[in-house]
PDB file of C-alpha atoms in Angstrom:
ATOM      1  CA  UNK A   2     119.170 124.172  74.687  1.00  0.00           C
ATOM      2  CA  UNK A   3     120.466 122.002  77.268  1.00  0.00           C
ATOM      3  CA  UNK A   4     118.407 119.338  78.884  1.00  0.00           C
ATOM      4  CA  UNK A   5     116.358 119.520  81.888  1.00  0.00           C
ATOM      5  CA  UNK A   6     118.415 118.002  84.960  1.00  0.00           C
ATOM      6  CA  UNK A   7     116.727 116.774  88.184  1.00  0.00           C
ATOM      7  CA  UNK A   8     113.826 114.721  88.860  1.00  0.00           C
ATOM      8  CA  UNK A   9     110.216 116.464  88.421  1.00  0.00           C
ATOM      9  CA  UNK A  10     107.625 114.785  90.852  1.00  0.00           C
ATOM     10  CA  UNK A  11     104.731 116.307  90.074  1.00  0.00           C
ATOM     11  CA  UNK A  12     105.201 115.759  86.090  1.00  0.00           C
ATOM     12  CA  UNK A  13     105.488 111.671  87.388  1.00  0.00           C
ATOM     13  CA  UNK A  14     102.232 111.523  89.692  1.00  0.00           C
ATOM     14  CA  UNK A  15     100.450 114.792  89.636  1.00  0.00           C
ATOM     15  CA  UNK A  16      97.770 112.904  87.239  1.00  0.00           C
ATOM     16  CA  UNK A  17      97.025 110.347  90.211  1.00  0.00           C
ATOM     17  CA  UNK A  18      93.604 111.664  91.670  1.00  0.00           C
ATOM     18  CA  UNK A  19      94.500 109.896  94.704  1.00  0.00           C
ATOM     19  CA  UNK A  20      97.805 111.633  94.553  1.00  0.00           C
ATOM     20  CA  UNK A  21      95.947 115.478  94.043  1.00  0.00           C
ATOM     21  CA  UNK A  22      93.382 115.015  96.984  1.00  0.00           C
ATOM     22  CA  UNK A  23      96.394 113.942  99.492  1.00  0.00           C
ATOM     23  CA  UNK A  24      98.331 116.683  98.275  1.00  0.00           C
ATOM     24  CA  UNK A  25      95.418 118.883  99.104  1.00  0.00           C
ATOM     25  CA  UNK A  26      94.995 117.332 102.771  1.00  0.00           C
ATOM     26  CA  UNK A  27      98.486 118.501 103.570  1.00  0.00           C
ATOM     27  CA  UNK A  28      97.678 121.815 102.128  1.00  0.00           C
ATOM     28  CA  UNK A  29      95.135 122.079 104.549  1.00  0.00           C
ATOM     29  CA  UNK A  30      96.114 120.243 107.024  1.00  0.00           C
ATOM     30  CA  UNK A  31      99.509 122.724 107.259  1.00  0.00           C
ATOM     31  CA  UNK A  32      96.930 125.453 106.997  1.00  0.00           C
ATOM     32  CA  UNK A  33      94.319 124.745 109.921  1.00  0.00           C
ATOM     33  CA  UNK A  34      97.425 124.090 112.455  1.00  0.00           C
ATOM     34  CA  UNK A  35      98.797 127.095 112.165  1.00  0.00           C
ATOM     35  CA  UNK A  36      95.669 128.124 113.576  1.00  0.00           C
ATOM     36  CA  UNK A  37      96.355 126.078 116.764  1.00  0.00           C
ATOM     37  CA  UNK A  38      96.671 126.978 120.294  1.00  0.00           C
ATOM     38  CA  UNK A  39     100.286 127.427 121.477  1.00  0.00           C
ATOM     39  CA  UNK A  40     100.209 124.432 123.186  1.00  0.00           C
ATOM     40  CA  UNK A  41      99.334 121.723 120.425  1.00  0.00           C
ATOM     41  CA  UNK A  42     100.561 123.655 117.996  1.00  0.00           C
ATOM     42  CA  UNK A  43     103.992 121.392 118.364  1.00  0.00           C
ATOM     43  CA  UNK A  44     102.515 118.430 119.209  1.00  0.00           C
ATOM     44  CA  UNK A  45      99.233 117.550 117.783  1.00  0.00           C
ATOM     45  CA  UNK A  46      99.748 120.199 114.681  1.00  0.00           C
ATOM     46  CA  UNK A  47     102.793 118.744 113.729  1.00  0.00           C
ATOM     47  CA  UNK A  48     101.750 115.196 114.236  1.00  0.00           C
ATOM     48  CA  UNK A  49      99.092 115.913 111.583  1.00  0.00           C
ATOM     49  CA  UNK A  50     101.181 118.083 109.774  1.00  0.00           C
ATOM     50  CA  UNK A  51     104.208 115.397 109.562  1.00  0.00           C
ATOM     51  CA  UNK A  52     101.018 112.449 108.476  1.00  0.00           C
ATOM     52  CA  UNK A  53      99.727 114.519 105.781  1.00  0.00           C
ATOM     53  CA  UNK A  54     103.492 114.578 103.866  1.00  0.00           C
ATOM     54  CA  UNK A  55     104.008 110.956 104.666  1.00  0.00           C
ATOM     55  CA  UNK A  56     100.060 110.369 103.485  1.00  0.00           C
ATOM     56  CA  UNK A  57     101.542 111.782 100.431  1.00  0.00           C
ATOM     57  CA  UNK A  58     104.775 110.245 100.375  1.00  0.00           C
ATOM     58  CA  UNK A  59     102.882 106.619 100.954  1.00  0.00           C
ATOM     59  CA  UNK A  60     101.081 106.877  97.376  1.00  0.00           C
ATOM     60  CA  UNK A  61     104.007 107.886  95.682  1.00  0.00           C
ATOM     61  CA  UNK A  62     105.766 104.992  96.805  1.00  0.00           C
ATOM     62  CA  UNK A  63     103.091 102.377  96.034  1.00  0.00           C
ATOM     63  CA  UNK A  64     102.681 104.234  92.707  1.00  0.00           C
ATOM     64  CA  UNK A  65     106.371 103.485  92.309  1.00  0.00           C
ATOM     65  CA  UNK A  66     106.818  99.861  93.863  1.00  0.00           C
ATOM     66  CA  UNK A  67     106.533  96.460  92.773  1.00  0.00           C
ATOM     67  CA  UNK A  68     104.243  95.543  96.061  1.00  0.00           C
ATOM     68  CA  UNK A  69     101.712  97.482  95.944  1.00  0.00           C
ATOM     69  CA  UNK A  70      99.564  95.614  98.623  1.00  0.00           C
ATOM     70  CA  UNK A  71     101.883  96.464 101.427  1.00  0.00           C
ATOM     71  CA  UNK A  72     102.258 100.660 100.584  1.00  0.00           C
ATOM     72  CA  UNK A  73      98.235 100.783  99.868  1.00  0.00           C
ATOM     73  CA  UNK A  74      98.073  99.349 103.465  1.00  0.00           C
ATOM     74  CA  UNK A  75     100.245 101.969 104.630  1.00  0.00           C
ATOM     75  CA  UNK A  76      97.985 104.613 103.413  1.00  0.00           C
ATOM     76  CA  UNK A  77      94.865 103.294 104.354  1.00  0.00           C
ATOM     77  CA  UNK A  78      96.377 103.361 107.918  1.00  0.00           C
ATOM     78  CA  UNK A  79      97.342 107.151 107.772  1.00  0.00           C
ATOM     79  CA  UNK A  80      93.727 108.063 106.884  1.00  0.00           C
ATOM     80  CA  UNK A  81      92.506 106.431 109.873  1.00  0.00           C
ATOM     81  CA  UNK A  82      95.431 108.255 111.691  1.00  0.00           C
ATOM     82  CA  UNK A  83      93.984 111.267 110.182  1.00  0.00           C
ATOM     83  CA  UNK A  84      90.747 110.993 110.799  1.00  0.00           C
ATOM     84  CA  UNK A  85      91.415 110.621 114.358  1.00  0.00           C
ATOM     85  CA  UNK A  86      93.762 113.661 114.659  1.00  0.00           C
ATOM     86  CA  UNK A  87      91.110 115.402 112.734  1.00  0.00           C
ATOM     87  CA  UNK A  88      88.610 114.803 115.248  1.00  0.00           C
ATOM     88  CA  UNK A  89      90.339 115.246 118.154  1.00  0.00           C
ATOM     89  CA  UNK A  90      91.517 118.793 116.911  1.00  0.00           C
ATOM     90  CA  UNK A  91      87.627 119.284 116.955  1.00  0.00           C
ATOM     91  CA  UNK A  92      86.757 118.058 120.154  1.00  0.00           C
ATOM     92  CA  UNK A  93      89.720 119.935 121.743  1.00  0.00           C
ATOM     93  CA  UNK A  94      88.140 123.380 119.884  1.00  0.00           C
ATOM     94  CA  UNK A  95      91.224 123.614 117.775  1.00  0.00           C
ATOM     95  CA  UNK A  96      89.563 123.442 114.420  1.00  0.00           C
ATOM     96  CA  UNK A  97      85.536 124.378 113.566  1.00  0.00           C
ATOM     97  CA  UNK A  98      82.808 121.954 111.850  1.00  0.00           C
ATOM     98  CA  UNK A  99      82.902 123.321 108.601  1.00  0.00           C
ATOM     99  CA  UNK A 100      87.115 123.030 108.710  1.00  0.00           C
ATOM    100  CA  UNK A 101      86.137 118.933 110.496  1.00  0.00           C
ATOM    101  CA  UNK A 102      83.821 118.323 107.599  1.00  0.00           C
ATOM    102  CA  UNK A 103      85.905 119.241 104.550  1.00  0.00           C
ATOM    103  CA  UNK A 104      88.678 117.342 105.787  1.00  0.00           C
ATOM    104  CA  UNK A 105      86.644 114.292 106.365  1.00  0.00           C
ATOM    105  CA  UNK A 106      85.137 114.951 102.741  1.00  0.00           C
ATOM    106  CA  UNK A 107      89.124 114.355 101.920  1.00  0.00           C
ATOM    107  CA  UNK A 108      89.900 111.935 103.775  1.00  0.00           C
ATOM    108  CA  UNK A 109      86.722 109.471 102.843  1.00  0.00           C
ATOM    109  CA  UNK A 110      87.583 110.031  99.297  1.00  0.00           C
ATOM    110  CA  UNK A 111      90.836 108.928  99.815  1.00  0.00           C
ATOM    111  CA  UNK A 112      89.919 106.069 101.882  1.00  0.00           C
ATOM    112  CA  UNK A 113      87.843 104.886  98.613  1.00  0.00           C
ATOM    113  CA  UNK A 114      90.533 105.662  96.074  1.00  0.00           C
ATOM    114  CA  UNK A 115      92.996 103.591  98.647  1.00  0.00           C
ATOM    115  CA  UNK A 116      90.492 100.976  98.883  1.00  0.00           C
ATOM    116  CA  UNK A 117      89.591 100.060  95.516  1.00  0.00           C
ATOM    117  CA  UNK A 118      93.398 100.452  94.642  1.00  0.00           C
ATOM    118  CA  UNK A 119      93.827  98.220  97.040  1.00  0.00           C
ATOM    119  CA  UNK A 120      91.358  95.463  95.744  1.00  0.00           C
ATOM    120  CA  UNK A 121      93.076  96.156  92.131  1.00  0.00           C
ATOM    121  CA  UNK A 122      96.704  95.301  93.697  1.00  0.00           C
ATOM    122  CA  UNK A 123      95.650  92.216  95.526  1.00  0.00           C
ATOM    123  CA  UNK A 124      93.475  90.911  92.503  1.00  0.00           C
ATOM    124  CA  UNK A 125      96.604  91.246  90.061  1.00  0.00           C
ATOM    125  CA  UNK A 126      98.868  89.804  92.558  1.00  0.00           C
ATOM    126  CA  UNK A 127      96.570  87.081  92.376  1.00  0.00           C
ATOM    127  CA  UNK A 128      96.576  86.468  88.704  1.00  0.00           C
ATOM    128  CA  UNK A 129     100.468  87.071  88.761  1.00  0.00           C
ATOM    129  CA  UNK A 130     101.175  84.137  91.195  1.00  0.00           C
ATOM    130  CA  UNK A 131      98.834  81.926  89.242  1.00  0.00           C
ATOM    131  CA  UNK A 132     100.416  82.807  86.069  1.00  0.00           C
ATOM    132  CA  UNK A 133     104.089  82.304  86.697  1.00  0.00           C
ATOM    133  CA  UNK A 134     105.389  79.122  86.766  1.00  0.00           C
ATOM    134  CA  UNK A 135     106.091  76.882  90.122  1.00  0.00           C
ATOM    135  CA  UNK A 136     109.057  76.698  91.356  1.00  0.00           C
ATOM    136  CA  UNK A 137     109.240  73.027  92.226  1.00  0.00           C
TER     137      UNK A 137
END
């Protein structure tokens, strides 16, 4: 039996709720813009579309860097890039309330998990700079 080559991402953060519930905004997200009209299907559909990976991509990263602080940022931005795209699909008729309401259900849990992840980081950056030694 020879050994598994190649890097499996969802083995390495699949367990990450934060992680599941952005991976299911892009799931949706690709799925209600393909509903789009013609005319923001390639621009505001992708936009979201193109958000929703990176969303997904941004808590990978801070999962996997050092400074966390900085890629927890990152995210917290996307959702409120989300949220916006997400409600002017609905004001332009592009996507119903029901479809509006789930993804805000999504989003608003992600914007806690981001949050608090985000008051962890900064916390234990805190009691790593007052641990290590000065440099004077």
């Amino acid at each position: 039996m020879q050994p598994k080559r190649g890097f499996d991402l969802k083995r390495k953060v699949s367990n990450l709720t934060i992680y599941q519930a952005g991976y299911g905004l892009a799931k949706l997200t690709t799925n209600l813009t393909k509903q789009f009209s013609r005319d923001l299907r390639g621009s505001l559909g992708r936009r979201m579309q193109d958000e929703s990976v990176m969303l997904v991509l941004d808590i990978y990263s801070a999962n996997a860097s050092i400074n966390k602080v900085s890629e927890i940022e990152s995210i917290l931005h996307r959702i409120q890039a989300m949220e916006l795209s997400y409600q002017l699909s609905y004001d332009l008729r592009q996507i119903n309330r029901t479809a509006l309401g789930d993804a805000f259900d999504v989003l608003e849990g992600l914007g806690k998990q981001a949050g608090g992840w985000l008051k962890y980081a900064k916390k234990r950056t805190l009691q790593e700079a007052e641990c290590s030694p000065s440099n004077n």
